[in-house]
CSV table of C-alpha atoms and ligand atoms in Angstrom, one decimal:
chain,number,residue,atom,x,y,z
A,1,MET,CA,-26.8,-6.2,23.0
A,2,HIS,CA,-25.9,-4.5,19.9
A,3,LYS,CA,-24.8,-6.8,16.8
A,4,ILE,CA,-21.3,-7.0,15.8
A,5,SER,CA,-22.2,-4.9,12.6
A,6,GLU,CA,-23.9,-2.2,14.4
A,7,LYS,CA,-21.2,-1.5,16.4
A,8,THR,CA,-18.7,1.6,15.5
A,9,PRO,CA,-15.5,0.0,13.9
A,10,ILE,CA,-13.0,1.5,16.3
A,11,ILE,CA,-10.0,1.4,13.9
A,12,GLY,CA,-10.0,4.1,11.7
A,13,LEU,CA,-11.3,6.8,13.9
A,14,THR,CA,-8.9,9.5,14.2
A,15,ARG,CA,-8.2,10.7,17.9
A,16,GLU,CA,-10.4,13.7,17.7
A,17,GLU,CA,-13.4,11.4,16.4
A,18,LEU,CA,-12.7,8.9,19.2
A,19,THR,CA,-12.5,11.6,21.7
A,20,GLN,CA,-16.0,13.0,20.4
A,21,LYS,CA,-17.4,9.4,20.5
A,22,LEU,CA,-16.3,8.6,24.0
A,23,ALA,CA,-17.4,12.0,25.3
A,24,THR,CA,-21.3,11.2,24.0
A,25,LEU,CA,-20.8,8.1,26.3
A,26,GLY,CA,-19.8,10.3,29.1
A,27,LEU,CA,-16.0,9.1,28.9
A,28,PRO,CA,-13.1,11.7,29.5
A,29,ALA,CA,-10.6,12.5,27.1
A,30,PHE,CA,-7.9,10.9,28.5
A,31,ARG,CA,-9.8,7.6,28.1
A,32,ALA,CA,-9.4,8.1,24.3
A,33,LYS,CA,-5.7,8.4,24.8
A,34,GLN,CA,-5.4,5.1,26.8
A,35,ILE,CA,-7.4,3.3,24.2
A,36,TRP,CA,-5.4,4.6,21.5
A,37,HIS,CA,-2.2,3.1,23.3
A,38,TRP,CA,-3.8,-0.1,23.7
A,39,LEU,CA,-4.7,-0.4,20.2
A,40,TYR,CA,-1.9,0.8,18.6
A,41,THR,CA,1.1,0.1,20.6
A,42,LYS,CA,0.0,-2.9,22.5
A,43,GLY,CA,-1.9,-4.4,19.4
A,44,ALA,CA,-5.1,-5.2,21.9
A,45,THR,CA,-7.9,-7.1,20.3
A,46,ASP,CA,-10.4,-7.1,22.8
A,47,PHE,CA,-11.5,-4.4,25.4
A,48,SER,CA,-11.1,-6.8,28.2
A,49,GLN,CA,-7.3,-6.5,27.5
A,50,MET,CA,-7.1,-3.0,28.2
A,51,THR,CA,-6.4,-3.5,32.0
A,52,THR,CA,-5.9,0.5,32.9
A,53,ILE,CA,-9.8,0.8,32.1
A,54,ALA,CA,-12.3,-0.5,34.8
A,55,LYS,CA,-14.4,-3.3,34.0
A,56,PRO,CA,-17.9,-1.7,33.6
A,57,GLN,CA,-16.4,0.8,31.3
A,58,GLN,CA,-15.0,-2.0,29.2
A,59,ALA,CA,-18.2,-3.3,29.0
A,60,LEU,CA,-19.5,0.1,27.8
A,61,LEU,CA,-17.1,0.4,25.1
A,62,ASP,CA,-17.8,-3.4,23.9
A,63,GLU,CA,-21.5,-2.6,23.5
A,64,HIS,CA,-20.5,0.5,21.4
A,65,PHE,CA,-17.5,-0.5,19.2
A,66,ASN,CA,-16.1,-3.1,17.2
A,67,LEU,CA,-12.1,-3.5,17.4
A,68,ALA,CA,-12.0,-6.6,15.2
A,69,ARG,CA,-9.3,-7.5,12.9
A,70,PRO,CA,-10.0,-8.5,9.3
A,71,GLY,CA,-10.3,-12.4,9.2
A,72,ILE,CA,-7.1,-14.5,7.8
A,73,ALA,CA,-8.6,-16.8,4.9
A,74,LYS,CA,-4.5,-17.9,4.4
A,75,ASP,CA,-1.3,-17.3,5.7
A,76,LEU,CA,1.5,-18.4,3.8
A,77,THR,CA,5.3,-18.0,4.0
A,78,SER,CA,7.8,-18.3,1.0
A,79,PHE,CA,11.0,-20.2,0.9
A,80,ASP,CA,12.5,-16.6,1.0
A,81,ALA,CA,10.7,-15.7,4.1
A,82,THR,CA,8.2,-13.5,2.2
A,83,ARG,CA,4.9,-13.9,4.1
A,84,LYS,CA,1.3,-13.3,2.5
A,85,TRP,CA,-1.9,-13.2,4.1
A,86,LEU,CA,-5.1,-13.3,2.1
A,87,LEU,CA,-7.7,-11.4,4.4
A,88,GLU,CA,-11.4,-11.3,4.5
A,89,PHE,CA,-13.5,-8.4,5.4
A,90,GLN,CA,-17.0,-8.6,6.8
A,91,ASP,CA,-18.6,-8.6,3.6
A,92,GLY,CA,-16.6,-11.3,2.5
A,93,ASN,CA,-14.3,-9.6,0.0
A,94,LYS,CA,-10.4,-10.4,0.3
A,95,VAL,CA,-7.3,-8.8,-0.4
A,96,GLU,CA,-3.6,-9.8,-0.1
A,97,THR,CA,-1.2,-8.1,2.0
A,98,VAL,CA,2.6,-9.1,1.8
A,99,PHE,CA,5.7,-8.8,4.5
A,100,ILE,CA,9.1,-8.8,2.8
A,101,PRO,CA,11.7,-8.8,5.1
A,102,GLU,CA,15.3,-7.9,4.5
A,103,GLU,CA,18.3,-8.2,6.6
A,104,ASP,CA,17.9,-5.3,8.9
A,105,ARG,CA,14.2,-4.0,7.8
A,106,GLY,CA,11.1,-4.8,6.4
A,107,ALA,CA,8.3,-3.7,4.5
A,108,LEU,CA,4.6,-4.3,4.6
A,109,CYS,CA,2.8,-4.3,1.1
A,110,VAL,CA,-0.6,-2.8,1.9
A,111,SER,CA,-3.6,-2.8,-0.4
A,112,SER,CA,-5.8,0.0,-0.8
A,113,GLN,CA,-8.8,-1.5,-2.8
A,114,VAL,CA,-10.3,-4.6,-3.6
A,115,GLY,CA,-9.0,-5.3,-7.2
A,116,CYS,CA,-8.4,-2.2,-9.3
A,117,THR,CA,-10.5,-0.3,-11.8
A,118,LEU,CA,-7.5,0.6,-13.9
A,119,SER,CA,-6.5,-2.9,-15.9
A,120,CYS,CA,-2.7,-1.9,-16.6
A,121,THR,CA,-2.3,-5.2,-19.1
A,122,PHE,CA,0.8,-6.6,-17.4
A,123,CYS,CA,-0.7,-6.7,-13.8
A,124,HIS,CA,-2.8,-9.6,-12.3
A,125,THR,CA,-4.7,-7.0,-9.9
A,126,GLY,CA,-6.2,-5.2,-13.0
A,127,THR,CA,-7.8,-8.4,-14.0
A,128,MET,CA,-10.1,-8.8,-11.2
A,129,LYS,CA,-13.9,-8.5,-11.5
A,130,LEU,CA,-14.9,-6.6,-8.6
A,131,VAL,CA,-13.4,-3.4,-7.3
A,132,ARG,CA,-14.4,-1.5,-4.1
A,133,ASN,CA,-12.4,1.0,-1.9
A,134,LEU,CA,-11.1,-0.3,1.3
A,135,THR,CA,-12.0,1.9,4.6
A,136,ALA,CA,-9.4,3.4,6.7
A,137,GLY,CA,-10.2,1.0,9.3
A,138,GLU,CA,-9.4,-1.8,6.4
A,139,ILE,CA,-6.1,-0.7,5.4
A,140,ILE,CA,-4.9,-0.1,9.1
A,141,GLY,CA,-6.3,-3.5,9.8
A,142,GLN,CA,-3.8,-5.3,7.3
A,143,VAL,CA,-0.8,-3.4,9.6
A,144,LEU,CA,-2.4,-4.7,12.7
A,145,VAL,CA,-2.6,-8.3,11.2
A,146,ALA,CA,1.2,-8.3,10.4
A,147,ARG,CA,2.4,-6.9,13.6
A,148,ASP,CA,0.0,-10.0,14.9
A,149,GLY,CA,1.8,-12.4,12.7
A,150,LEU,CA,5.1,-11.3,13.2
A,151,ASN,CA,5.0,-11.2,17.1
A,152,GLU,CA,6.2,-7.6,17.1
A,153,TRP,CA,4.0,-5.7,19.4
A,154,ASN,CA,5.7,-5.9,22.6
A,155,LYS,CA,9.4,-5.9,21.2
A,156,LYS,CA,12.0,-3.1,21.3
A,157,ARG,CA,11.5,-0.9,18.1
A,158,GLU,CA,15.2,-1.7,17.2
A,159,ASP,CA,14.5,-5.5,17.5
A,160,CYS,CA,11.5,-5.1,14.9
A,161,LEU,CA,11.7,-6.3,11.5
A,162,PHE,CA,8.7,-4.8,10.2
A,163,THR,CA,9.9,-1.0,9.8
A,164,ASN,CA,8.3,0.3,6.2
A,165,ILE,CA,5.2,0.3,4.4
A,166,VAL,CA,4.5,0.2,0.9
A,167,MET,CA,1.1,1.5,-0.7
A,168,MET,CA,1.9,-1.1,-3.4
A,169,GLY,CA,-0.4,-3.8,-3.0
A,170,MET,CA,-3.8,-4.2,-4.8
A,171,GLY,CA,-5.3,-1.3,-5.8
A,172,GLU,CA,-4.5,2.5,-6.9
A,173,PRO,CA,-4.1,4.3,-3.5
A,174,LEU,CA,-4.7,7.7,-5.1
A,175,TYR,CA,-8.1,6.7,-6.6
A,176,ASN,CA,-9.2,6.0,-2.6
A,177,TYR,CA,-7.0,9.1,-1.5
A,178,GLU,CA,-9.4,9.9,1.4
A,179,GLN,CA,-9.3,6.5,3.3
A,180,VAL,CA,-5.9,5.8,2.2
A,181,ALA,CA,-4.8,9.5,3.9
A,182,ARG,CA,-6.8,8.6,7.2
A,183,ALA,CA,-5.3,5.5,7.5
A,184,LEU,CA,-1.8,6.6,7.0
A,185,THR,CA,-2.6,9.7,9.3
A,186,ILE,CA,-3.3,7.1,12.0
A,187,ILE,CA,-0.6,4.9,11.3
A,188,MET,CA,2.2,7.9,11.2
A,189,ASP,CA,0.6,9.1,14.7
A,190,GLY,CA,3.5,9.1,17.0
A,191,GLU,CA,1.8,7.7,20.0
A,192,GLY,CA,0.6,5.1,18.2
A,193,ILE,CA,2.0,2.6,15.3
A,194,ALA,CA,4.3,5.7,14.6
A,195,ILE,CA,5.9,4.4,11.3
A,196,SER,CA,7.1,7.9,9.9
A,197,LYS,CA,6.3,9.4,6.4
A,198,ARG,CA,10.3,8.8,5.8
A,199,ARG,CA,9.1,4.9,5.9
A,200,ILE,CA,6.2,5.1,3.8
A,201,THR,CA,6.2,4.9,0.3
A,202,LEU,CA,3.0,5.5,-1.8
A,203,SER,CA,2.9,3.9,-5.4
A,204,THR,CA,0.8,5.6,-8.0
A,205,SER,CA,0.0,4.7,-11.7
A,206,GLY,CA,0.0,8.5,-12.2
A,207,VAL,CA,-3.3,10.2,-10.9
A,208,VAL,CA,-1.8,13.6,-11.7
A,209,PRO,CA,-4.4,15.6,-9.7
A,210,MET,CA,-3.9,13.8,-6.8
A,211,ILE,CA,-0.3,13.9,-6.4
A,212,GLU,CA,0.7,17.4,-5.1
A,213,LYS,CA,-2.2,16.9,-2.4
A,214,CYS,CA,-0.4,13.7,-1.4
A,215,GLY,CA,2.9,15.4,-1.0
A,216,GLN,CA,1.3,18.3,0.8
A,217,GLU,CA,-1.1,16.5,3.1
A,218,LEU,CA,0.9,13.1,4.1
A,219,GLY,CA,4.4,14.2,2.9
A,220,VAL,CA,5.1,10.5,1.9
A,221,ASN,CA,7.6,9.1,-0.4
A,222,LEU,CA,6.2,8.8,-3.7
A,223,ALA,CA,6.8,5.9,-6.4
A,224,ILE,CA,5.6,6.4,-10.1
A,225,SER,CA,4.5,3.2,-12.1
A,226,LEU,CA,6.2,4.5,-15.3
A,227,HIS,CA,7.0,1.3,-17.6
A,228,ALA,CA,7.1,3.2,-20.8
A,229,VAL,CA,8.6,6.3,-22.0
A,230,ARG,CA,6.5,7.0,-25.0
A,231,ASP,CA,2.8,7.9,-24.8
A,232,ASP,CA,1.6,5.2,-27.4
A,233,LEU,CA,3.3,2.6,-25.5
A,234,ARG,CA,2.5,3.9,-22.0
A,235,ASP,CA,-1.4,4.3,-23.3
A,236,GLU,CA,-1.4,0.7,-23.7
A,237,LEU,CA,0.6,-0.6,-21.1
A,238,VAL,CA,-0.9,1.8,-18.4
A,239,PRO,CA,-4.4,3.0,-19.8
A,240,LEU,CA,-4.5,5.9,-17.3
A,241,ASN,CA,-2.0,7.5,-19.4
A,242,LYS,CA,-4.7,8.7,-21.9
A,243,LYS,CA,-6.1,10.6,-19.4
A,244,TYR,CA,-2.8,12.0,-17.7
A,245,PRO,CA,-0.1,11.7,-20.3
A,246,LEU,CA,3.9,11.5,-19.5
A,247,ALA,CA,4.2,15.2,-19.7
A,248,GLN,CA,1.6,16.0,-17.4
A,249,LEU,CA,2.8,13.4,-14.9
A,250,LEU,CA,6.4,14.2,-15.0
A,251,GLN,CA,5.5,17.8,-14.4
A,252,ALA,CA,3.6,16.8,-11.0
A,253,CYS,CA,6.7,14.9,-10.3
A,254,ARG,CA,8.7,17.9,-10.7
A,255,ASP,CA,6.6,19.7,-8.7
A,256,TYR,CA,6.1,17.0,-5.7
A,257,PRO,CA,6.2,19.1,-2.6
A,258,ALA,CA,7.9,16.0,-0.3
A,259,ALA,CA,10.7,15.2,-2.8
A,260,ASN,CA,14.3,16.4,-2.4
A,261,ASN,CA,17.8,15.3,-3.1
A,262,ALA,CA,17.6,13.2,-0.1
A,263,ARG,CA,14.2,11.7,-0.6
A,264,ARG,CA,13.9,10.7,-4.1
A,265,ILE,CA,10.9,10.2,-6.3
A,266,THR,CA,11.1,6.3,-7.3
A,267,PHE,CA,10.3,5.3,-10.8
A,268,GLU,CA,9.0,1.7,-11.1
A,269,TYR,CA,9.7,0.1,-14.5
A,270,VAL,CA,8.5,-3.1,-15.3
A,271,MET,CA,11.0,-5.1,-17.8
A,272,LEU,CA,8.9,-6.4,-20.8
A,273,LYS,CA,10.9,-8.4,-23.1
A,274,GLY,CA,10.7,-6.9,-27.1
A,275,VAL,CA,8.1,-4.1,-25.5
A,276,ASN,CA,10.1,-1.5,-23.4
A,277,ASP,CA,13.5,-2.7,-22.6
A,278,THR,CA,15.6,-1.4,-25.6
A,279,ASP,CA,19.0,0.8,-25.0
A,280,ALA,CA,16.8,3.8,-26.8
A,281,ASP,CA,14.2,3.3,-24.1
A,282,ALA,CA,16.8,3.6,-21.3
A,283,ARG,CA,18.2,6.9,-22.9
A,284,GLU,CA,14.8,8.3,-23.2
A,285,LEU,CA,14.3,7.4,-19.7
A,286,VAL,CA,17.2,9.5,-18.5
A,287,ARG,CA,15.9,12.3,-20.9
A,288,LEU,CA,12.6,12.5,-19.3
A,289,LEU,CA,14.0,12.2,-15.7
A,290,ASP,CA,16.3,15.5,-16.2
A,291,GLY,CA,15.4,17.9,-13.4
A,292,ILE,CA,13.4,15.6,-11.2
A,293,HIS,CA,15.0,14.1,-7.9
A,294,ALA,CA,14.7,10.8,-9.1
A,295,LYS,CA,15.7,7.2,-8.7
A,296,VAL,CA,14.8,4.0,-10.9
A,297,ASN,CA,13.5,0.8,-9.7
A,298,LEU,CA,13.8,-1.9,-12.7
A,299,ILE,CA,11.2,-4.9,-12.0
A,300,PRO,CA,11.6,-8.0,-13.8
A,301,TRP,CA,8.0,-8.9,-14.9
A,302,ASN,CA,6.5,-11.1,-12.6
A,303,PRO,CA,4.5,-13.9,-14.5
A,304,TRP,CA,0.7,-14.9,-13.7
A,305,PRO,CA,-1.4,-17.5,-15.6
A,306,GLY,CA,-2.8,-16.3,-19.1
A,307,ALA,CA,-0.6,-12.9,-19.1
A,308,LYS,CA,0.7,-12.2,-22.6
A,309,TYR,CA,4.2,-10.9,-21.6
A,310,GLU,CA,7.5,-12.1,-21.0
A,311,THR,CA,10.4,-10.8,-18.8
A,312,SER,CA,13.3,-9.1,-20.2
A,313,SER,CA,16.5,-11.5,-20.3
A,314,ARG,CA,19.1,-10.8,-17.6
A,315,ASN,CA,21.4,-9.4,-20.0
A,316,ARG,CA,18.9,-6.9,-21.4
A,317,GLN,CA,18.2,-5.8,-17.9
A,318,HIS,CA,21.6,-5.2,-16.8
A,319,ALA,CA,22.5,-3.3,-20.3
A,320,PHE,CA,19.2,-1.3,-19.5
A,321,ALA,CA,20.4,-0.4,-15.8
A,322,LYS,CA,23.9,0.2,-17.1
A,323,ILE,CA,22.6,3.3,-19.1
A,324,VAL,CA,20.3,4.5,-16.3
A,325,ASN,CA,23.0,4.0,-13.9
A,326,ASP,CA,25.7,6.0,-15.9
A,327,ALA,CA,23.5,8.9,-16.4
A,328,GLY,CA,23.9,9.3,-12.4
A,329,TYR,CA,20.4,7.8,-11.6
A,330,SER,CA,20.6,4.6,-9.1
A,331,SER,CA,18.9,1.8,-10.6
A,332,PRO,CA,18.9,-1.4,-8.9
A,333,ILE,CA,17.2,-4.4,-10.3
A,334,ARG,CA,14.9,-5.6,-7.9
A,335,ALA,CA,15.0,-9.0,-6.7
A,336,THR,CA,11.7,-10.6,-7.3
A,337,ARG,CA,10.4,-12.0,-3.8
A,338,GLY,CA,7.6,-14.5,-2.7
A,339,GLU,CA,7.5,-16.5,-6.3
A,340,ASP,CA,6.3,-19.4,-4.8
A,341,ILE,CA,3.6,-18.2,-2.8
A,342,MET,CA,2.5,-15.7,-5.9
A,343,ALA,CA,3.5,-12.7,-3.5
A,344,ALA,CA,5.6,-10.8,-5.9
A,345,CYS,CA,5.0,-7.5,-7.0
A,346,GLY,CA,1.7,-7.2,-9.7
A,347,GLN,CA,0.5,-10.9,-8.9
A,348,LEU,CA,-1.7,-10.3,-6.2
A,349,LYS,CA,-5.1,-11.3,-7.1
A,350,SER,CA,-7.9,-12.7,-4.4
A,351,ASP,CA,-11.1,-14.6,-5.7
A,352,SER,CA,-13.5,-11.7,-4.7
A,353,GLU,CA,-16.1,-11.4,-7.6
A,354,ARG,CA,-18.9,-9.5,-8.2
A,355,LYS,CA,-22.3,-10.9,-8.0
A,356,LYS,CA,-24.2,-10.5,-11.1
A,357,GLY,CA,-26.1,-7.1,-11.0
A,358,GLU,CA,-24.3,-5.9,-7.9
A,359,LYS,CA,-23.5,-2.2,-7.9
A,360,VAL,CA,-19.8,-1.3,-7.5
A,361,TRP,CA,-19.2,0.8,-4.8
A,362,LEU,CA,-16.2,3.4,-5.1
A,363,GLY,CA,-16.5,6.1,-2.5
B,8,SAH,N1,-1.7,0.6,-8.2
B,8,SAH,C1,-0.4,1.5,-8.0
B,8,SAH,C2,-0.1,0.3,-6.7
B,8,SAH,C3,0.0,-1.1,-6.9
B,8,SAH,S1,1.0,-2.0,-8.1
B,8,SAH,C4,0.7,1.3,-8.8
B,8,SAH,O1,0.3,0.8,-10.2
B,8,SAH,O2,1.7,2.1,-8.6
B,8,SAH,C5,2.5,-1.9,-7.6
B,8,SAH,C6,3.7,-2.2,-8.6
B,8,SAH,O3,3.9,-3.6,-9.2
B,8,SAH,C7,3.5,-1.1,-9.5
B,8,SAH,O4,4.6,-0.4,-10.1
B,8,SAH,C8,3.0,-2.0,-10.8
B,8,SAH,O5,3.2,-1.6,-12.1
B,8,SAH,C9,3.9,-3.5,-10.7
B,8,SAH,N2,3.3,-4.3,-11.4
B,8,SAH,C10,2.1,-4.9,-11.6
B,8,SAH,N3,2.3,-6.1,-12.3
B,8,SAH,C11,3.4,-6.7,-12.2
B,8,SAH,C12,4.0,-7.8,-12.7
B,8,SAH,N4,3.3,-8.8,-13.2
B,8,SAH,N5,5.4,-8.0,-12.5
B,8,SAH,C13,6.1,-6.7,-11.9
B,8,SAH,N6,5.6,-5.5,-11.3
B,8,SAH,C14,4.2,-5.4,-11.7
B,9,SF4,FE1,-4.2,-1.1,-10.9
B,9,SF4,FE2,-1.5,-0.7,-10.3
B,9,SF4,FE3,-2.2,-3.2,-11.3
B,9,SF4,FE4,-2.7,-0.8,-12.9
B,9,SF4,S1,-0.6,-1.9,-11.8
B,9,SF4,S2,-4.0,-2.7,-12.6
B,9,SF4,S3,-2.9,0.5,-11.2
B,9,SF4,S4,-2.8,-2.3,-9.3
């Protein structure tokens, strides 16, 4: 018998890879189609549940493949029905995944890394000591755990609340592009989880060289964590700006292949009292967005222990929003969700820490 760690993780293989691997075991291509169906439309967690596959073949598959989900270390529900899972992977590292239900839809906020290398000064995830990329299987695992937890495997599509994915959890998705792209391709597959590119939004702090590729290859909606309209301030808040300053970032947005009038790029702007929230900032924002298919999301800054910022007042948020809105850009002030369970934007942080001397793996 193989130990679990020696088995090939099946979640995260592309259809082609699965078909090839099955062929080496003497199994025909249609088995790959069946297994794909069991995994991604039925939510099978064990080969024995795959009743269209004969018992001896189930045993053969079980010998070679591992289809385990990440472990659930915590499962919390907020007073506003936001739900947060703390998930634990085989190596003990943990990430958080958040489900945000709305009236007739719901988005799962998915993590792409354990921690984040980028240390934006207002973000809790940026303070984590350990950083490693998640594998495609670990990214998809978050979606599978959410479907399990929401009990939405065998429901009709129109009865499901989990309709959208936002790559806005822990980590910078464009610093782990290969695994994120693989995961999203599997998630978008029409014969599986089948969440379309129109219902997926990838948020980046501005990894300019990867933006075009993301639009061309994945075609998902783009969100940019802007947060400042001047390079000196953005250098401080989002240190990646020193590498890819505003002019370059905005040009990449103008050129984004998957944006148009119907699918606008979201500019996220966290409202920090006395830092980036003046009327002049709002007017400069409008000027910068000229020529971009844009909408703005104003996010009241969510506090976390030890942070040095304060949230802008409601009046300031509204005055800022009005200027942007009057210039023709939709600019809702995003409601904070899941506050009581520390599930709000930028509050995600797990206790994963690097052991002394341990190397950081960034694929
Ligand atoms: N690394 C990516 C995606 C994860 S962060 C990115 O930065 O875009 C998701 C969003 O939450 C980003 O817009 C981020 O800037 C914002 N955010 C981070 N900390 C926050 C906080 N404390 N309050 C409100 N929003 C925050
Ligand atoms: Fe990383 Fe995004 Fe947080 Fe910045 S805001 S530290 S890029 S997760």
